[in-house]
Amino acid sequence: MRTIDYKQIAEAVSSACEKIVTTLDSELVDILRSYQNSKVLRMMVKNIELAKEESLPICQDTGTVVVFAEVGQDLHIVGGNFEEAIHSGVQAAYQNFRKSIVAEPLFNRENTKDNTPAVVHTKIVEGDRLKLLVMAKGGGSENKSTIKMFEPTATRNEIEDFVVKWIAGVGAAACPPYIVGLGIGGNFEQSAVLSKRALAVPLGEHNPTVAYAEMEKSILEKIQKLEIGPQGLEKYPTALGVKILQAPCHIASLPVAINLGCYVNRHCEVVL
């Protein structure tokens, strides 16, 4: 049985949050740089570079912190509660960043003043390691996410049309070019979690199942034809990638969730 201290988790989360708020994934930056003919994307890249140099937020919306945790069953956490360690790390990181979380959603939207609580998804796995995927999810792109419970007889084309029509309706409201996360299957809530998790799939990777990989490519091509473009100011690209994660589901169901990521698709992984 391996032990890990509460403080190590908090420090790791704090460092991860500081990193993703100010530094975008290098793969994503390289893809943005590859569009040499886009004046808008060149400006975005300049903004990303300045944020990294000055340790400033890439975007004024520093997001809700979402953590996907894989906890080894042979790992023992000492010194404090696991989720409290995550919240403590977020609190430390966001001292100098915008705090966007309200304690109660409807009647008294008072700011918690430390960007907590984070949203934590925990999975118990084999081994004695702790893997944390830390995301900072902006409110604008989150607001343009959706879910539809399809009949189980729905076809691939019907699902693709649903996704493309949704993006067309969103237009430039969620800061394109987009990364589109799709969760297909599971149940109502699992499809939404899958769509969020899909945003962290590397842009250079495709779904390992050929049929879903073909769907990713097909949907991306259709989205590009919408010609919404970067911030709605140019025609191309409207999206940088479409990522699908799927799960088994009930015989009577076929849920499909869309979680949009703006071009500031912030995440990193930590293993302790």
PDB file of C-alpha atoms in Angstrom:
ATOM      1  CA  MET A   1       0.000   0.000   0.000  1.00  0.00           C
ATOM      2  CA  ARG A   2       1.489   3.295  -1.144  1.00  0.00           C
ATOM      3  CA  THR A   3       0.664   6.515   0.707  1.00  0.00           C
ATOM      4  CA  ILE A   4       0.398  10.056  -0.592  1.00  0.00           C
ATOM      5  CA  ASP A   5      -0.142  13.186   1.449  1.00  0.00           C
ATOM      6  CA  TYR A   6      -3.086  15.529   1.040  1.00  0.00           C
ATOM      7  CA  LYS A   7      -0.662  18.429   0.550  1.00  0.00           C
ATOM      8  CA  GLN A   8       0.999  16.760  -2.461  1.00  0.00           C
ATOM      9  CA  ILE A   9      -2.372  16.551  -4.193  1.00  0.00           C
ATOM     10  CA  ALA A  10      -3.221  20.151  -3.378  1.00  0.00           C
ATOM     11  CA  GLU A  11       0.155  21.379  -4.662  1.00  0.00           C
ATOM     12  CA  ALA A  12      -0.162  19.331  -7.857  1.00  0.00           C
ATOM     13  CA  VAL A  13      -3.624  20.707  -8.563  1.00  0.00           C
ATOM     14  CA  SER A  14      -2.491  24.262  -7.846  1.00  0.00           C
ATOM     15  CA  SER A  15       0.449  23.963 -10.250  1.00  0.00           C
ATOM     16  CA  ALA A  16      -1.755  22.399 -12.914  1.00  0.00           C
ATOM     17  CA  CYS A  17      -4.320  25.195 -12.625  1.00  0.00           C
ATOM     18  CA  GLU A  18      -1.681  27.917 -12.874  1.00  0.00           C
ATOM     19  CA  LYS A  19      -0.254  26.199 -15.936  1.00  0.00           C
ATOM     20  CA  ILE A  20      -3.472  25.747 -17.883  1.00  0.00           C
ATOM     21  CA  VAL A  21      -4.782  29.240 -17.183  1.00  0.00           C
ATOM     22  CA  THR A  22      -1.644  30.834 -18.623  1.00  0.00           C
ATOM     23  CA  THR A  23      -0.208  28.241 -21.045  1.00  0.00           C
ATOM     24  CA  LEU A  24      -2.010  26.469 -23.861  1.00  0.00           C
ATOM     25  CA  ASP A  25      -1.149  22.940 -24.975  1.00  0.00           C
ATOM     26  CA  SER A  26       1.737  23.057 -27.472  1.00  0.00           C
ATOM     27  CA  GLU A  27      -0.030  20.749 -29.940  1.00  0.00           C
ATOM     28  CA  LEU A  28      -2.985  23.127 -30.095  1.00  0.00           C
ATOM     29  CA  VAL A  29      -0.749  26.184 -30.489  1.00  0.00           C
ATOM     30  CA  ASP A  30       1.122  24.520 -33.357  1.00  0.00           C
ATOM     31  CA  ILE A  31      -2.173  23.802 -35.106  1.00  0.00           C
ATOM     32  CA  LEU A  32      -3.263  27.428 -34.719  1.00  0.00           C
ATOM     33  CA  ARG A  33       0.104  28.578 -36.093  1.00  0.00           C
ATOM     34  CA  SER A  34      -0.338  26.326 -39.129  1.00  0.00           C
ATOM     35  CA  TYR A  35      -3.124  28.562 -40.470  1.00  0.00           C
ATOM     36  CA  GLN A  36      -0.712  31.119 -41.869  1.00  0.00           C
ATOM     37  CA  ASN A  37      -3.348  32.911 -43.947  1.00  0.00           C
ATOM     38  CA  SER A  38      -5.619  33.686 -41.005  1.00  0.00           C
ATOM     39  CA  LYS A  39      -5.069  37.127 -39.545  1.00  0.00           C
ATOM     40  CA  VAL A  40      -7.427  36.348 -36.666  1.00  0.00           C
ATOM     41  CA  LEU A  41      -5.561  33.176 -35.699  1.00  0.00           C
ATOM     42  CA  ARG A  42      -2.235  35.005 -35.868  1.00  0.00           C
ATOM     43  CA  MET A  43      -3.639  37.486 -33.348  1.00  0.00           C
ATOM     44  CA  MET A  44      -4.829  34.598 -31.151  1.00  0.00           C
ATOM     45  CA  VAL A  45      -1.382  33.021 -31.216  1.00  0.00           C
ATOM     46  CA  LYS A  46       0.177  36.335 -30.247  1.00  0.00           C
ATOM     47  CA  ASN A  47      -2.199  36.565 -27.309  1.00  0.00           C
ATOM     48  CA  ILE A  48      -1.271  33.012 -26.254  1.00  0.00           C
ATOM     49  CA  GLU A  49       2.443  33.809 -26.460  1.00  0.00           C
ATOM     50  CA  LEU A  50       2.082  36.991 -24.394  1.00  0.00           C
ATOM     51  CA  ALA A  51       0.031  35.187 -21.754  1.00  0.00           C
ATOM     52  CA  LYS A  52       2.753  32.582 -21.345  1.00  0.00           C
ATOM     53  CA  GLU A  53       5.557  35.170 -21.247  1.00  0.00           C
ATOM     54  CA  GLU A  54       3.801  37.371 -18.681  1.00  0.00           C
ATOM     55  CA  SER A  55       2.117  34.558 -16.684  1.00  0.00           C
ATOM     56  CA  LEU A  56      -1.261  36.100 -17.410  1.00  0.00           C
ATOM     57  CA  PRO A  57      -4.564  34.366 -18.210  1.00  0.00           C
ATOM     58  CA  ILE A  58      -5.005  33.479 -21.868  1.00  0.00           C
ATOM     59  CA  CYS A  59      -8.667  34.433 -21.518  1.00  0.00           C
ATOM     60  CA  GLN A  60     -10.420  36.634 -18.973  1.00  0.00           C
ATOM     61  CA  ASP A  61     -12.769  33.718 -18.278  1.00  0.00           C
ATOM     62  CA  THR A  62     -10.481  31.500 -16.228  1.00  0.00           C
ATOM     63  CA  GLY A  63     -13.174  28.841 -16.043  1.00  0.00           C
ATOM     64  CA  THR A  64     -14.662  26.217 -13.815  1.00  0.00           C
ATOM     65  CA  VAL A  65     -12.015  23.713 -12.758  1.00  0.00           C
ATOM     66  CA  VAL A  66     -12.971  20.175 -13.734  1.00  0.00           C
ATOM     67  CA  VAL A  67     -10.860  17.251 -12.515  1.00  0.00           C
ATOM     68  CA  PHE A  68     -11.035  13.702 -13.838  1.00  0.00           C
ATOM     69  CA  ALA A  69      -9.263  11.610 -11.214  1.00  0.00           C
ATOM     70  CA  GLU A  70      -8.115   8.014 -11.556  1.00  0.00           C
ATOM     71  CA  VAL A  71      -7.296   6.764  -8.062  1.00  0.00           C
ATOM     72  CA  GLY A  72      -5.312   3.553  -7.708  1.00  0.00           C
ATOM     73  CA  GLN A  73      -6.991   1.083  -5.366  1.00  0.00           C
ATOM     74  CA  ASP A  74      -3.641   0.457  -3.666  1.00  0.00           C
ATOM     75  CA  LEU A  75      -3.110   4.151  -2.900  1.00  0.00           C
ATOM     76  CA  HIS A  76      -3.778   5.516   0.574  1.00  0.00           C
ATOM     77  CA  ILE A  77      -4.333   9.262   0.939  1.00  0.00           C
ATOM     78  CA  VAL A  78      -3.259  10.650   4.307  1.00  0.00           C
ATOM     79  CA  GLY A  79      -3.500  14.028   5.991  1.00  0.00           C
ATOM     80  CA  GLY A  80      -6.892  15.061   4.693  1.00  0.00           C
ATOM     81  CA  ASN A  81      -9.858  14.448   2.422  1.00  0.00           C
ATOM     82  CA  PHE A  82      -9.148  13.787  -1.267  1.00  0.00           C
ATOM     83  CA  GLU A  83     -11.670  16.214  -2.761  1.00  0.00           C
ATOM     84  CA  GLU A  84     -10.800  18.872  -0.198  1.00  0.00           C
ATOM     85  CA  ALA A  85      -7.198  18.601  -1.400  1.00  0.00           C
ATOM     86  CA  ILE A  86      -8.370  19.376  -4.936  1.00  0.00           C
ATOM     87  CA  HIS A  87     -10.417  22.356  -3.781  1.00  0.00           C
ATOM     88  CA  SER A  88      -7.476  23.615  -1.724  1.00  0.00           C
ATOM     89  CA  GLY A  89      -5.234  23.474  -4.778  1.00  0.00           C
ATOM     90  CA  VAL A  90      -7.756  25.403  -6.852  1.00  0.00           C
ATOM     91  CA  GLN A  91      -8.124  28.002  -4.136  1.00  0.00           C
ATOM     92  CA  ALA A  92      -4.360  28.553  -3.993  1.00  0.00           C
ATOM     93  CA  ALA A  93      -3.989  28.834  -7.770  1.00  0.00           C
ATOM     94  CA  TYR A  94      -6.830  31.279  -8.269  1.00  0.00           C
ATOM     95  CA  GLN A  95      -5.691  33.896  -5.779  1.00  0.00           C
ATOM     96  CA  ASN A  96      -4.603  36.117  -8.672  1.00  0.00           C
ATOM     97  CA  PHE A  97      -7.052  34.884 -11.323  1.00  0.00           C
ATOM     98  CA  ARG A  98     -10.703  35.705 -11.911  1.00  0.00           C
ATOM     99  CA  LYS A  99     -13.033  33.823  -9.620  1.00  0.00           C
ATOM    100  CA  SER A 100     -16.158  32.689 -11.458  1.00  0.00           C
ATOM    101  CA  ILE A 101     -18.024  30.282  -9.168  1.00  0.00           C
ATOM    102  CA  VAL A 102     -21.196  31.203  -7.287  1.00  0.00           C
ATOM    103  CA  ALA A 103     -22.200  29.226  -4.202  1.00  0.00           C
ATOM    104  CA  GLU A 104     -25.888  28.874  -5.082  1.00  0.00           C
ATOM    105  CA  PRO A 105     -27.154  28.812  -8.674  1.00  0.00           C
ATOM    106  CA  LEU A 106     -30.548  30.542  -8.601  1.00  0.00           C
ATOM    107  CA  PHE A 107     -31.634  32.597  -5.613  1.00  0.00           C
ATOM    108  CA  ASN A 108     -28.395  33.963  -4.184  1.00  0.00           C
ATOM    109  CA  ARG A 109     -25.599  33.958  -6.730  1.00  0.00           C
ATOM    110  CA  GLU A 110     -22.900  35.055  -4.328  1.00  0.00           C
ATOM    111  CA  ASN A 111     -19.337  34.481  -5.517  1.00  0.00           C
ATOM    112  CA  THR A 112     -17.358  31.966  -3.466  1.00  0.00           C
ATOM    113  CA  LYS A 113     -14.336  34.244  -3.978  1.00  0.00           C
ATOM    114  CA  ASP A 114     -11.844  31.406  -4.567  1.00  0.00           C
ATOM    115  CA  ASN A 115     -13.201  29.633  -7.691  1.00  0.00           C
ATOM    116  CA  THR A 116     -14.216  26.588  -5.678  1.00  0.00           C
ATOM    117  CA  PRO A 117     -15.696  24.083  -5.587  1.00  0.00           C
ATOM    118  CA  ALA A 118     -14.175  22.268  -8.524  1.00  0.00           C
ATOM    119  CA  VAL A 119     -16.157  19.592 -10.353  1.00  0.00           C
ATOM    120  CA  VAL A 120     -14.562  16.218  -9.579  1.00  0.00           C
ATOM    121  CA  HIS A 121     -15.111  12.912 -11.377  1.00  0.00           C
ATOM    122  CA  THR A 122     -13.397  10.014  -9.601  1.00  0.00           C
ATOM    123  CA  LYS A 123     -12.696   6.531 -10.920  1.00  0.00           C
ATOM    124  CA  ILE A 124     -11.046   3.737  -8.945  1.00  0.00           C
ATOM    125  CA  VAL A 125      -8.448   1.872 -11.012  1.00  0.00           C
ATOM    126  CA  GLU A 126      -5.764  -0.759 -10.475  1.00  0.00           C
ATOM    127  CA  GLY A 127      -2.376   0.210  -9.096  1.00  0.00           C
ATOM    128  CA  ASP A 128      -1.080   2.740  -6.586  1.00  0.00           C
ATOM    129  CA  ARG A 129      -0.933   5.904  -8.650  1.00  0.00           C
ATOM    130  CA  LEU A 130      -3.114   8.998  -8.836  1.00  0.00           C
ATOM    131  CA  LYS A 131      -3.767  10.445 -12.270  1.00  0.00           C
ATOM    132  CA  LEU A 132      -5.416  13.868 -12.487  1.00  0.00           C
ATOM    133  CA  LEU A 133      -6.724  15.410 -15.686  1.00  0.00           C
ATOM    134  CA  VAL A 134      -7.258  19.065 -14.788  1.00  0.00           C
ATOM    135  CA  MET A 135      -9.386  21.274 -17.031  1.00  0.00           C
ATOM    136  CA  ALA A 136     -10.421  24.931 -16.913  1.00  0.00           C
ATOM    137  CA  LYS A 137     -13.763  25.132 -18.723  1.00  0.00           C
ATOM    138  CA  GLY A 138     -15.018  28.557 -19.756  1.00  0.00           C
ATOM    139  CA  GLY A 139     -18.655  29.503 -19.232  1.00  0.00           C
ATOM    140  CA  GLY A 140     -19.254  30.768 -22.749  1.00  0.00           C
ATOM    141  CA  SER A 141     -18.496  27.502 -24.503  1.00  0.00           C
ATOM    142  CA  GLU A 142     -20.163  25.509 -21.714  1.00  0.00           C
ATOM    143  CA  ASN A 143     -23.388  27.458 -22.220  1.00  0.00           C
ATOM    144  CA  LYS A 144     -23.500  26.294 -25.839  1.00  0.00           C
ATOM    145  CA  SER A 145     -23.429  22.605 -24.978  1.00  0.00           C
ATOM    146  CA  THR A 146     -26.414  20.299 -25.265  1.00  0.00           C
ATOM    147  CA  ILE A 147     -27.734  16.747 -25.110  1.00  0.00           C
ATOM    148  CA  LYS A 148     -30.364  14.834 -27.057  1.00  0.00           C
ATOM    149  CA  MET A 149     -31.930  11.491 -26.246  1.00  0.00           C
ATOM    150  CA  PHE A 150     -32.242   9.828 -29.642  1.00  0.00           C
ATOM    151  CA  GLU A 151     -34.436   6.858 -30.411  1.00  0.00           C
ATOM    152  CA  PRO A 152     -32.264   3.723 -30.614  1.00  0.00           C
ATOM    153  CA  THR A 153     -33.155   3.487 -34.315  1.00  0.00           C
ATOM    154  CA  ALA A 154     -31.338   6.761 -35.065  1.00  0.00           C
ATOM    155  CA  THR A 155     -28.781   6.617 -37.862  1.00  0.00           C
ATOM    156  CA  ARG A 156     -25.274   7.958 -38.096  1.00  0.00           C
ATOM    157  CA  ASN A 157     -26.489  10.651 -40.515  1.00  0.00           C
ATOM    158  CA  GLU A 158     -29.177  11.798 -38.084  1.00  0.00           C
ATOM    159  CA  ILE A 159     -26.602  12.202 -35.335  1.00  0.00           C
ATOM    160  CA  GLU A 160     -24.187  14.032 -37.637  1.00  0.00           C
ATOM    161  CA  ASP A 161     -26.982  16.372 -38.768  1.00  0.00           C
ATOM    162  CA  PHE A 162     -27.888  17.084 -35.147  1.00  0.00           C
ATOM    163  CA  VAL A 163     -24.310  18.070 -34.328  1.00  0.00           C
ATOM    164  CA  VAL A 164     -23.808  20.225 -37.414  1.00  0.00           C
ATOM    165  CA  LYS A 165     -27.159  22.007 -36.999  1.00  0.00           C
ATOM    166  CA  TRP A 166     -26.321  22.716 -33.361  1.00  0.00           C
ATOM    167  CA  ILE A 167     -22.987  24.288 -34.319  1.00  0.00           C
ATOM    168  CA  ALA A 168     -24.699  26.313 -37.039  1.00  0.00           C
ATOM    169  CA  GLY A 169     -27.122  27.659 -34.450  1.00  0.00           C
ATOM    170  CA  VAL A 170     -24.330  28.497 -32.019  1.00  0.00           C
ATOM    171  CA  GLY A 171     -22.474  30.421 -34.715  1.00  0.00           C
ATOM    172  CA  ALA A 172     -19.573  32.401 -33.272  1.00  0.00           C
ATOM    173  CA  ALA A 173     -21.113  32.723 -29.795  1.00  0.00           C
ATOM    174  CA  ALA A 174     -18.706  30.281 -28.122  1.00  0.00           C
ATOM    175  CA  CYS A 175     -15.415  31.638 -29.548  1.00  0.00           C
ATOM    176  CA  PRO A 176     -14.453  29.476 -32.537  1.00  0.00           C
ATOM    177  CA  PRO A 177     -12.498  27.709 -33.841  1.00  0.00           C
ATOM    178  CA  TYR A 178     -14.045  24.972 -31.739  1.00  0.00           C
ATOM    179  CA  ILE A 179     -12.985  21.638 -30.395  1.00  0.00           C
ATOM    180  CA  VAL A 180     -16.164  19.569 -30.400  1.00  0.00           C
ATOM    181  CA  GLY A 181     -16.504  16.861 -27.769  1.00  0.00           C
ATOM    182  CA  LEU A 182     -19.186  14.235 -28.386  1.00  0.00           C
ATOM    183  CA  GLY A 183     -20.393  11.645 -25.901  1.00  0.00           C
ATOM    184  CA  ILE A 184     -22.418   8.864 -27.502  1.00  0.00           C
ATOM    185  CA  GLY A 185     -24.100   6.193 -25.415  1.00  0.00           C
ATOM    186  CA  GLY A 186     -24.103   5.515 -21.705  1.00  0.00           C
ATOM    187  CA  ASN A 187     -27.096   7.218 -20.144  1.00  0.00           C
ATOM    188  CA  PHE A 188     -28.188  10.843 -19.732  1.00  0.00           C
ATOM    189  CA  GLU A 189     -25.405  11.968 -17.405  1.00  0.00           C
ATOM    190  CA  GLN A 190     -22.669   9.654 -18.678  1.00  0.00           C
ATOM    191  CA  SER A 191     -22.969  10.947 -22.223  1.00  0.00           C
ATOM    192  CA  ALA A 192     -22.411  14.488 -20.934  1.00  0.00           C
ATOM    193  CA  VAL A 193     -19.351  13.426 -18.924  1.00  0.00           C
ATOM    194  CA  LEU A 194     -17.974  11.614 -21.973  1.00  0.00           C
ATOM    195  CA  SER A 195     -18.403  14.720 -24.105  1.00  0.00           C
ATOM    196  CA  LYS A 196     -16.458  16.783 -21.562  1.00  0.00           C
ATOM    197  CA  ARG A 197     -13.718  14.193 -21.298  1.00  0.00           C
ATOM    198  CA  ALA A 198     -13.482  14.039 -25.105  1.00  0.00           C
ATOM    199  CA  LEU A 199     -12.205  17.618 -25.176  1.00  0.00           C
ATOM    200  CA  ALA A 200      -8.915  16.406 -23.696  1.00  0.00           C
ATOM    201  CA  VAL A 201      -8.268  13.829 -26.412  1.00  0.00           C
ATOM    202  CA  PRO A 202      -5.173  15.003 -28.330  1.00  0.00           C
ATOM    203  CA  LEU A 203      -6.122  16.621 -31.627  1.00  0.00           C
ATOM    204  CA  GLY A 204      -3.744  14.307 -33.461  1.00  0.00           C
ATOM    205  CA  GLU A 205      -5.527  11.203 -32.194  1.00  0.00           C
ATOM    206  CA  HIS A 206      -8.688   9.629 -33.559  1.00  0.00           C
ATOM    207  CA  ASN A 207     -11.223   7.252 -32.081  1.00  0.00           C
ATOM    208  CA  PRO A 208      -9.721   3.728 -32.151  1.00  0.00           C
ATOM    209  CA  THR A 209     -12.961   2.318 -33.596  1.00  0.00           C
ATOM    210  CA  VAL A 210     -12.903   2.931 -37.355  1.00  0.00           C
ATOM    211  CA  ALA A 211     -16.602   3.768 -37.662  1.00  0.00           C
ATOM    212  CA  TYR A 212     -16.370   6.468 -34.967  1.00  0.00           C
ATOM    213  CA  ALA A 213     -13.129   7.815 -36.434  1.00  0.00           C
ATOM    214  CA  GLU A 214     -14.922   8.178 -39.767  1.00  0.00           C
ATOM    215  CA  MET A 215     -17.741  10.031 -37.995  1.00  0.00           C
ATOM    216  CA  GLU A 216     -15.236  12.426 -36.434  1.00  0.00           C
ATOM    217  CA  LYS A 217     -13.798  13.210 -39.858  1.00  0.00           C
ATOM    218  CA  SER A 218     -17.194  13.539 -41.522  1.00  0.00           C
ATOM    219  CA  ILE A 219     -18.616  15.866 -38.863  1.00  0.00           C
ATOM    220  CA  LEU A 220     -15.501  18.052 -38.943  1.00  0.00           C
ATOM    221  CA  GLU A 221     -15.743  18.417 -42.720  1.00  0.00           C
ATOM    222  CA  LYS A 222     -19.414  19.402 -42.472  1.00  0.00           C
ATOM    223  CA  ILE A 223     -18.704  21.927 -39.720  1.00  0.00           C
ATOM    224  CA  GLN A 224     -15.972  23.556 -41.818  1.00  0.00           C
ATOM    225  CA  LYS A 225     -18.503  24.059 -44.616  1.00  0.00           C
ATOM    226  CA  LEU A 226     -20.541  26.274 -42.287  1.00  0.00           C
ATOM    227  CA  GLU A 227     -17.795  28.904 -42.773  1.00  0.00           C
ATOM    228  CA  ILE A 228     -18.365  30.509 -39.367  1.00  0.00           C
ATOM    229  CA  GLY A 229     -14.607  30.777 -38.944  1.00  0.00           C
ATOM    230  CA  PRO A 230     -12.362  32.185 -36.196  1.00  0.00           C
ATOM    231  CA  GLN A 231     -14.462  34.440 -33.958  1.00  0.00           C
ATOM    232  CA  GLY A 232     -16.966  34.661 -36.818  1.00  0.00           C
ATOM    233  CA  LEU A 233     -14.622  37.037 -38.664  1.00  0.00           C
ATOM    234  CA  GLU A 234     -13.185  34.676 -41.278  1.00  0.00           C
ATOM    235  CA  LYS A 235     -14.565  31.637 -43.085  1.00  0.00           C
ATOM    236  CA  TYR A 236     -12.024  28.983 -42.071  1.00  0.00           C
ATOM    237  CA  PRO A 237     -11.472  27.088 -39.821  1.00  0.00           C
ATOM    238  CA  THR A 238     -14.675  26.840 -37.818  1.00  0.00           C
ATOM    239  CA  ALA A 239     -13.397  23.838 -35.836  1.00  0.00           C
ATOM    240  CA  LEU A 240     -10.008  22.329 -35.062  1.00  0.00           C
ATOM    241  CA  GLY A 241     -11.239  18.870 -34.216  1.00  0.00           C
ATOM    242  CA  VAL A 242     -14.159  16.599 -33.390  1.00  0.00           C
ATOM    243  CA  LYS A 243     -13.603  13.940 -30.726  1.00  0.00           C
ATOM    244  CA  ILE A 244     -16.002  11.120 -29.897  1.00  0.00           C
ATOM    245  CA  LEU A 245     -16.067   8.945 -26.794  1.00  0.00           C
ATOM    246  CA  GLN A 246     -18.678   6.198 -26.664  1.00  0.00           C
ATOM    247  CA  ALA A 247     -20.068   3.823 -24.044  1.00  0.00           C
ATOM    248  CA  PRO A 248     -22.529   0.924 -23.844  1.00  0.00           C
ATOM    249  CA  CYS A 249     -26.146   1.973 -23.379  1.00  0.00           C
ATOM    250  CA  HIS A 250     -29.660   0.653 -22.710  1.00  0.00           C
ATOM    251  CA  ILE A 251     -31.501  -1.052 -25.585  1.00  0.00           C
ATOM    252  CA  ALA A 252     -34.149   1.695 -25.535  1.00  0.00           C
ATOM    253  CA  SER A 253     -31.713   4.623 -25.489  1.00  0.00           C
ATOM    254  CA  LEU A 254     -29.171   6.475 -27.594  1.00  0.00           C
ATOM    255  CA  PRO A 255     -28.019   9.639 -25.806  1.00  0.00           C
ATOM    256  CA  VAL A 256     -25.750  12.073 -27.628  1.00  0.00           C
ATOM    257  CA  ALA A 257     -24.102  14.998 -25.824  1.00  0.00           C
ATOM    258  CA  ILE A 258     -22.174  17.912 -27.314  1.00  0.00           C
ATOM    259  CA  ASN A 259     -19.669  19.795 -25.185  1.00  0.00           C
ATOM    260  CA  LEU A 260     -18.043  22.680 -27.009  1.00  0.00           C
ATOM    261  CA  GLY A 261     -14.531  23.796 -26.286  1.00  0.00           C
ATOM    262  CA  CYS A 262     -13.387  27.179 -27.528  1.00  0.00           C
ATOM    263  CA  TYR A 263      -9.919  27.587 -29.016  1.00  0.00           C
ATOM    264  CA  VAL A 264      -8.616  28.122 -25.458  1.00  0.00           C
ATOM    265  CA  ASN A 265      -9.003  24.413 -24.708  1.00  0.00           C
ATOM    266  CA  ARG A 266      -7.194  24.273 -21.380  1.00  0.00           C
ATOM    267  CA  HIS A 267      -6.146  21.026 -19.743  1.00  0.00           C
ATOM    268  CA  CYS A 268      -3.143  19.073 -18.494  1.00  0.00           C
ATOM    269  CA  GLU A 269      -2.467  15.737 -16.837  1.00  0.00           C
ATOM    270  CA  VAL A 270      -0.580  15.038 -13.627  1.00  0.00           C
ATOM    271  CA  VAL A 271       0.480  11.644 -12.307  1.00  0.00           C
ATOM    272  CA  LEU A 272       1.459  11.241  -8.657  1.00  0.00           C
TER     273      LEU A 272
END
